[in-house]
mmCIF file of C-alpha atoms in Angstrom:
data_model
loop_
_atom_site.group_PDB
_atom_site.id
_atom_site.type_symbol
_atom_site.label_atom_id
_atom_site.label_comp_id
_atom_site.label_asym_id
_atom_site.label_seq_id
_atom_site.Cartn_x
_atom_site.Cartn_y
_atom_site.Cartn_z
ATOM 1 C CA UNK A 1 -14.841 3.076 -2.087
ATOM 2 C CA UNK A 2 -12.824 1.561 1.001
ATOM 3 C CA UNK A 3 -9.213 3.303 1.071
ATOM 4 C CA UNK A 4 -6.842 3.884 3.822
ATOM 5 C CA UNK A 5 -4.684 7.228 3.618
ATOM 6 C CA UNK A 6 -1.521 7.855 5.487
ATOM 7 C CA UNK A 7 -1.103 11.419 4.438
ATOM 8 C CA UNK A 8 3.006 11.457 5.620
ATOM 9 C CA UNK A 9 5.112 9.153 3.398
ATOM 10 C CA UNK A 10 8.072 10.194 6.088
ATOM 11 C CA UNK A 11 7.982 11.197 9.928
ATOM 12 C CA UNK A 12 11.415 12.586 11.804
ATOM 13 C CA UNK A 13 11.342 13.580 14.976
ATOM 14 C CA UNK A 14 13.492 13.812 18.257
ATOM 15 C CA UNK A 15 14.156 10.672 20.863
ATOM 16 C CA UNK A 16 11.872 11.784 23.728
ATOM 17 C CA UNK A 17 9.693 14.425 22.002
ATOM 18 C CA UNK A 18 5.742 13.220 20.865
ATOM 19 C CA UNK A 19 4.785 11.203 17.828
ATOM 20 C CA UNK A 20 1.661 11.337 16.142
ATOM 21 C CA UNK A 21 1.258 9.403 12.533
ATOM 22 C CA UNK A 22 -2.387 10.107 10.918
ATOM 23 C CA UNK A 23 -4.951 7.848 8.920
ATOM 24 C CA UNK A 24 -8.280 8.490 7.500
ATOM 25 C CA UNK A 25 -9.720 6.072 6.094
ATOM 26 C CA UNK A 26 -13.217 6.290 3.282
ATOM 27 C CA UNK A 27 -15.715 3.025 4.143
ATOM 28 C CA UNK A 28 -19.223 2.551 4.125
ATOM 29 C CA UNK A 29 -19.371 -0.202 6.817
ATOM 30 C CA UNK A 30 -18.746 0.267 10.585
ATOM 31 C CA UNK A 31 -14.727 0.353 10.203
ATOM 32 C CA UNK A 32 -12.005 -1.873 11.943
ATOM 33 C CA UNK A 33 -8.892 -0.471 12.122
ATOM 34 C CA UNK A 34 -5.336 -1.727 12.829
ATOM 35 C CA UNK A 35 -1.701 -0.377 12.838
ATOM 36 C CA UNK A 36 0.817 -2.663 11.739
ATOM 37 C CA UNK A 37 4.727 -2.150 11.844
ATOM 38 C CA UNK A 38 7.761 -3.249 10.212
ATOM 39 C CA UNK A 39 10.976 -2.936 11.865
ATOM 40 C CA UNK A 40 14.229 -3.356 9.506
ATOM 41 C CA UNK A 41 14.295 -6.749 8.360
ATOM 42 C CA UNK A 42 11.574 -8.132 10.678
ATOM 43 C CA UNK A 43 8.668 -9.319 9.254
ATOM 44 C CA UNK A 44 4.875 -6.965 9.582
ATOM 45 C CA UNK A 45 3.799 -7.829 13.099
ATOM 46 C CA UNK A 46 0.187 -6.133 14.534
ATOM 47 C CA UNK A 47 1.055 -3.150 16.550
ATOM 48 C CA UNK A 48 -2.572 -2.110 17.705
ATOM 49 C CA UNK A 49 -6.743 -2.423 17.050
ATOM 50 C CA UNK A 50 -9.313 -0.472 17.120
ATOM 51 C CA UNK A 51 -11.349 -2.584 19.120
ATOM 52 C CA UNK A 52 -9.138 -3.675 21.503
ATOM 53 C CA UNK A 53 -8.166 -0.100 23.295
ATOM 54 C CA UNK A 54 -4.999 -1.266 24.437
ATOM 55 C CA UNK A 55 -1.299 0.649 24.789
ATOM 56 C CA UNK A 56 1.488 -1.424 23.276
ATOM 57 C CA UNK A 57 4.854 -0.073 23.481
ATOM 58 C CA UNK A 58 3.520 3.203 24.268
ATOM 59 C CA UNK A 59 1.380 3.278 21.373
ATOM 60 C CA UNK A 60 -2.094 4.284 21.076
ATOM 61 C CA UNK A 61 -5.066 4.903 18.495
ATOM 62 C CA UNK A 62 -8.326 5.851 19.222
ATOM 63 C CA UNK A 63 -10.975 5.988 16.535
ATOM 64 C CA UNK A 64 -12.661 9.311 15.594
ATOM 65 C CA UNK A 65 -15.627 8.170 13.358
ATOM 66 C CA UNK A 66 -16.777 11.628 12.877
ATOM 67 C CA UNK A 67 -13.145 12.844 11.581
ATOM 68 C CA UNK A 68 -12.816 9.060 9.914
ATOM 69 C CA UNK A 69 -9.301 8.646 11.920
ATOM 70 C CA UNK A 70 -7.152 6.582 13.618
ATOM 71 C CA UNK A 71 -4.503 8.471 14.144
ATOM 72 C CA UNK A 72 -1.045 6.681 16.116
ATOM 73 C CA UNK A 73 0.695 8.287 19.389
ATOM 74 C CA UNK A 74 3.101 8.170 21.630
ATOM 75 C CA UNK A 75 3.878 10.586 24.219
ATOM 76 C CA UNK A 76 7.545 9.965 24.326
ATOM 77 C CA UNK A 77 9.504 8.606 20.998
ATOM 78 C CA UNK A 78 12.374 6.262 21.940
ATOM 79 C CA UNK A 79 15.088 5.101 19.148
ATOM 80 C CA UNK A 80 13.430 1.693 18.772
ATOM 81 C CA UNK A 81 10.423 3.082 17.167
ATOM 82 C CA UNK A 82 11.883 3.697 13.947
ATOM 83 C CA UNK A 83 10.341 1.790 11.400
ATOM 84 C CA UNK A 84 7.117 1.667 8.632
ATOM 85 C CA UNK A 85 3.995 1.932 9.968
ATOM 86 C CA UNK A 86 1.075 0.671 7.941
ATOM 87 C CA UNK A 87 -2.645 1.830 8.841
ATOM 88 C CA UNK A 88 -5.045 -0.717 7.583
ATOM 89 C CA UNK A 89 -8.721 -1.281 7.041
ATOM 90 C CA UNK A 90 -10.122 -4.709 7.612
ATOM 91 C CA UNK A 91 -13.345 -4.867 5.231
ATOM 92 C CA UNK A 92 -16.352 -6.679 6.917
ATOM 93 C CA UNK A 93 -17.403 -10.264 5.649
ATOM 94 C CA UNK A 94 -14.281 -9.986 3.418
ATOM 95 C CA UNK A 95 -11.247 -10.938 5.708
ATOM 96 C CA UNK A 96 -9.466 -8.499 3.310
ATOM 97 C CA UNK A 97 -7.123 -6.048 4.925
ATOM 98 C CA UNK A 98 -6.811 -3.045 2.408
ATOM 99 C CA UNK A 99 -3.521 -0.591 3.708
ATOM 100 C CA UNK A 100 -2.480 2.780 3.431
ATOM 101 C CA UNK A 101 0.737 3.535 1.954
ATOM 102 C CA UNK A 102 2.482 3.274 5.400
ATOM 103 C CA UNK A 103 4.501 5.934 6.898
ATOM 104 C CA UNK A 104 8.286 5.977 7.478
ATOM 105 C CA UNK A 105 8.930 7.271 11.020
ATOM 106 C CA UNK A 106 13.133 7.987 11.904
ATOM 107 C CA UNK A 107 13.492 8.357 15.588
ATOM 108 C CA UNK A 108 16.943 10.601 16.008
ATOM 109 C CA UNK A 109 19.020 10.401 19.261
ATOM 110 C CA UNK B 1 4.312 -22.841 17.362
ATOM 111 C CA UNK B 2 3.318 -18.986 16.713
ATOM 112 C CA UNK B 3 5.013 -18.277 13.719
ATOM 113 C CA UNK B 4 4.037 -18.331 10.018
ATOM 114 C CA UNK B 5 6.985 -19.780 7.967
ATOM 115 C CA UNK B 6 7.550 -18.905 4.477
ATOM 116 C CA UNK B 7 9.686 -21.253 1.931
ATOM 117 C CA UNK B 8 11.989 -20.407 -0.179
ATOM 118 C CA UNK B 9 13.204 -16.860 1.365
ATOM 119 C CA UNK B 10 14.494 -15.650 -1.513
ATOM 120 C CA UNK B 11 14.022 -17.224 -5.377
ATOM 121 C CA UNK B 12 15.362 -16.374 -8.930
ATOM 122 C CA UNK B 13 13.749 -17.719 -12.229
ATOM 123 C CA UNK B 14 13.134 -17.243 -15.231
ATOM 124 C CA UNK B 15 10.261 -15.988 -17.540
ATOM 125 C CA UNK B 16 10.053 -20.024 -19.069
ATOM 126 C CA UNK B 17 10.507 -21.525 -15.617
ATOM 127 C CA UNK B 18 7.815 -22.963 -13.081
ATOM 128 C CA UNK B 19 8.127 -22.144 -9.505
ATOM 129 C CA UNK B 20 6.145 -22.779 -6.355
ATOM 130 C CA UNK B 21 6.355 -20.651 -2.999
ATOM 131 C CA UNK B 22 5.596 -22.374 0.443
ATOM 132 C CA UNK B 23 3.461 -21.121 3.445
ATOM 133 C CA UNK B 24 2.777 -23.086 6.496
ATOM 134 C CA UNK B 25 1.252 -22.447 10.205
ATOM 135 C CA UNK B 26 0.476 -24.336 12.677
ATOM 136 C CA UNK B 27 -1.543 -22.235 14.980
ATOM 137 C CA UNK B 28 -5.047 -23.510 13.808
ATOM 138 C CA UNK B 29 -6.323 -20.337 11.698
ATOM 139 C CA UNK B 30 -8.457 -21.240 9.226
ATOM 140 C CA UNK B 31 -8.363 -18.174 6.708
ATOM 141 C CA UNK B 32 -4.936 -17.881 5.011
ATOM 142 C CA UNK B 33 -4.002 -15.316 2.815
ATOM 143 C CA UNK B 34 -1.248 -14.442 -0.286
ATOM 144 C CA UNK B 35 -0.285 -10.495 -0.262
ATOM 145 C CA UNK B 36 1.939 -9.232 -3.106
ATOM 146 C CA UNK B 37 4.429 -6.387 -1.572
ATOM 147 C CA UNK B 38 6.626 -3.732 -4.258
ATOM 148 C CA UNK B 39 9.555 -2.319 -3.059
ATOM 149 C CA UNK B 40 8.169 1.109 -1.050
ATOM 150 C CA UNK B 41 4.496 0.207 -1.378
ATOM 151 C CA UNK B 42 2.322 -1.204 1.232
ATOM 152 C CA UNK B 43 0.531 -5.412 0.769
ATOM 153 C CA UNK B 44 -1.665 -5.981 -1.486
ATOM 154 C CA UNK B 45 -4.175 -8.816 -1.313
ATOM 155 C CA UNK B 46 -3.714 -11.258 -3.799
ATOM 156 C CA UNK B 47 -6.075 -14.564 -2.553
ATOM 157 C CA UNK B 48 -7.858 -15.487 0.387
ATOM 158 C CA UNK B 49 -8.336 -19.337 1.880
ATOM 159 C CA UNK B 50 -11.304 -19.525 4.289
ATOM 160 C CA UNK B 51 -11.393 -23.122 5.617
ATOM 161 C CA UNK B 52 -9.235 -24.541 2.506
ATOM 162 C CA UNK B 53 -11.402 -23.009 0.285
ATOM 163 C CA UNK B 54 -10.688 -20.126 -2.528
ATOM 164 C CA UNK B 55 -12.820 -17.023 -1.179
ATOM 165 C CA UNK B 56 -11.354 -14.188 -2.842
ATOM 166 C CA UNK B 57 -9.489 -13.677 -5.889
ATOM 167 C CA UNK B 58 -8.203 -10.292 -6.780
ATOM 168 C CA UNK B 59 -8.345 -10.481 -10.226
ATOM 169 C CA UNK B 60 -4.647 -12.328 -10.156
ATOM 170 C CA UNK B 61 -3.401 -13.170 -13.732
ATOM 171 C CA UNK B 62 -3.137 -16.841 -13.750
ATOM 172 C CA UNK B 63 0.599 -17.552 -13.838
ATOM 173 C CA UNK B 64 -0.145 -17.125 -10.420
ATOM 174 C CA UNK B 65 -2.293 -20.410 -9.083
ATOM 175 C CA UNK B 66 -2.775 -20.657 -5.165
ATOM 176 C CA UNK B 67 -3.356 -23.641 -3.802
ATOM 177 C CA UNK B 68 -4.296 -24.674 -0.138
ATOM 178 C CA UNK B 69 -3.302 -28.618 0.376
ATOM 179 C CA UNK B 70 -4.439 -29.210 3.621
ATOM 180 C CA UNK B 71 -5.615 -26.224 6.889
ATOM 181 C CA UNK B 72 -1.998 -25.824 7.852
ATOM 182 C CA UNK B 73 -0.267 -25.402 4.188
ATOM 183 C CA UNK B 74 -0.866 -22.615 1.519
ATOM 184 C CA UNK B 75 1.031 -22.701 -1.844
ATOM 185 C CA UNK B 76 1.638 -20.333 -4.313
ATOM 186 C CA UNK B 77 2.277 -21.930 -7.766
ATOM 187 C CA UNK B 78 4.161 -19.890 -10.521
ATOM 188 C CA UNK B 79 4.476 -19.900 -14.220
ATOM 189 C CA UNK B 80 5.480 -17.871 -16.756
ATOM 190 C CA UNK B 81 5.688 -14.505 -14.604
ATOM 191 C CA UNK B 82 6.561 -11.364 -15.997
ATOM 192 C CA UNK B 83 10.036 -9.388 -14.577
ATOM 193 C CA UNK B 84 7.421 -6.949 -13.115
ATOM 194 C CA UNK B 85 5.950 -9.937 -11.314
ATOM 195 C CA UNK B 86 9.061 -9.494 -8.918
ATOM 196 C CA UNK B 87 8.332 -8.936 -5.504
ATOM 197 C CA UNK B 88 8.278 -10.175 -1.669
ATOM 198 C CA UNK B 89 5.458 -12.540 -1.098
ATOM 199 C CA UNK B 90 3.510 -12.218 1.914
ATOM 200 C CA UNK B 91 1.764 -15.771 3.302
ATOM 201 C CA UNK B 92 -0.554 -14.520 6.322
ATOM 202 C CA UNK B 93 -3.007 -16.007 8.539
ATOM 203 C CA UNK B 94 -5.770 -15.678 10.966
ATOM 204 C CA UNK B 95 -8.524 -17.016 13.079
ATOM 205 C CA UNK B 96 -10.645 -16.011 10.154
ATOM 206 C CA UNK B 97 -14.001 -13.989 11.631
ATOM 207 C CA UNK B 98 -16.279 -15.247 14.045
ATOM 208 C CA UNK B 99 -19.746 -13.294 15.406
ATOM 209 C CA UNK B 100 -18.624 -10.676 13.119
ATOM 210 C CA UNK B 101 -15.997 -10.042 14.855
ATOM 211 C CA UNK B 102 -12.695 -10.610 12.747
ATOM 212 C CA UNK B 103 -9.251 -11.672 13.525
ATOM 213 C CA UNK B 104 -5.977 -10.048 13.297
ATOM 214 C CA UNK B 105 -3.618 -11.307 10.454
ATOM 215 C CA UNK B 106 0.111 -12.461 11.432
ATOM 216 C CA UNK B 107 2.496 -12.557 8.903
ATOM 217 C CA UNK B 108 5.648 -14.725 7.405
ATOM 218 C CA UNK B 109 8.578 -13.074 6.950
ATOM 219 C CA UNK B 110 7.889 -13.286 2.939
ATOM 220 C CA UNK B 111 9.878 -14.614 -0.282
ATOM 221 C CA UNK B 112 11.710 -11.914 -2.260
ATOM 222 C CA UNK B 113 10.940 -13.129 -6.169
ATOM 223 C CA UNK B 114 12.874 -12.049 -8.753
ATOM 224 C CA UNK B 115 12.321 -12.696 -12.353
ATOM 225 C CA UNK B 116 14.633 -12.721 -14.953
#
């Protein structure tokens, strides 16, 4: 079965320390990842992919096949991060993007 | 034009009442998509439009009836809905998938349904 797990429903941490939000994800096929986010009142926008290895905003996600991961970072939160972040899988052949739960991350000054 | 625009942005109706909900883009993606979004919960797929055509259908009761007019337009057509029907709409596109490799989705800013 293809499913996308964000294990951390909520994520609080301090303006300048490290932020780490985790996905596994369960698929068959070779997997292609994405992070989406949501800032208040904005609409979902792409944040990163897999396949693309770059750094937005700071951001970065590498994929761990072994572990099944794609776990999001940032060396240094700033206040503008806060927001839902959504891991999702896109499932080959299907153009159908299934999502994890998303995770809540609060950036405090 | 970047953007994919969503019509109305918010709607009320009633259980009796027959509704349609608006998506357009005009970045020429060919796959266009309906997601269904609860308060707290991530999208979920609803329909998929590859090249105007219906490609997948997530078992969707059918008081909900999408329909894709032309490349640039996808409609969502609504009838008799349920009060747990309500919900913000998600219209999305993409480039669709190409050499197996697939495209990234960008979505409208949604319609918030409510049904009464």
């Amino acid at each position: 079965a293809q499913r996308v797990t964000q294990p951390e429903k909520l994520l609080s941490v301090f303006k300048g320390a490290p932020v780490e939000l985790k996905c596994n994800y369960s698929y068959s096929g070779s997997p292609e990842l994405f992070w989406y986010v949501q800032y208040s009142r904005q609409r979902l926008q792409l944040l990163l992919r897999h396949i693309s290895r770059e750094s937005i905003k700071g951001f970065t996600a590498d994929l761990n096949k072994g572990e099944t991961s794609f776990h999001l970072k940032k060396p240094f939160a700033q206040e503008e991060d806060s927001a839902m972040y959504y891991c999702a899988l896109l499932i080959q052949g299907a153009q159908k993007l299934v999502f994890g739960q998303g995770t809540r991350l609060t950036i405090n000054p | 034009d970047t953007e994919v625009t969503q019509t109305p942005k918010h709607l009320v109706m009633g259980m009796t009442n027959k509704k349609s909900l608006k998506c357009e883009q005009h970045m020429g993606h060919r796959a266009m998509y309906w997601y269904k979004q609860k308060a707290k919960k991530p999208p979920e797929l609803m329909f998929v439009y590859s090249y105007e055509k219906l490609s997948i259908n997530e078992s969707v009761p059918s008081r909900f009836s999408p329909e894709c007019p032309n490349s640039s337009l996808l409609n969502l057509h609504l009838h008799a809905l349920q009060p747990e029907d309500s919900a913000l709409y998600l219209c999305a596109s993409s480039q669709g998938t190409s050499g197996g490799l697939a495209y990234e989705q960008y979505f409208g800013p949604g319609t918030r349904l409510t049904v009464t």
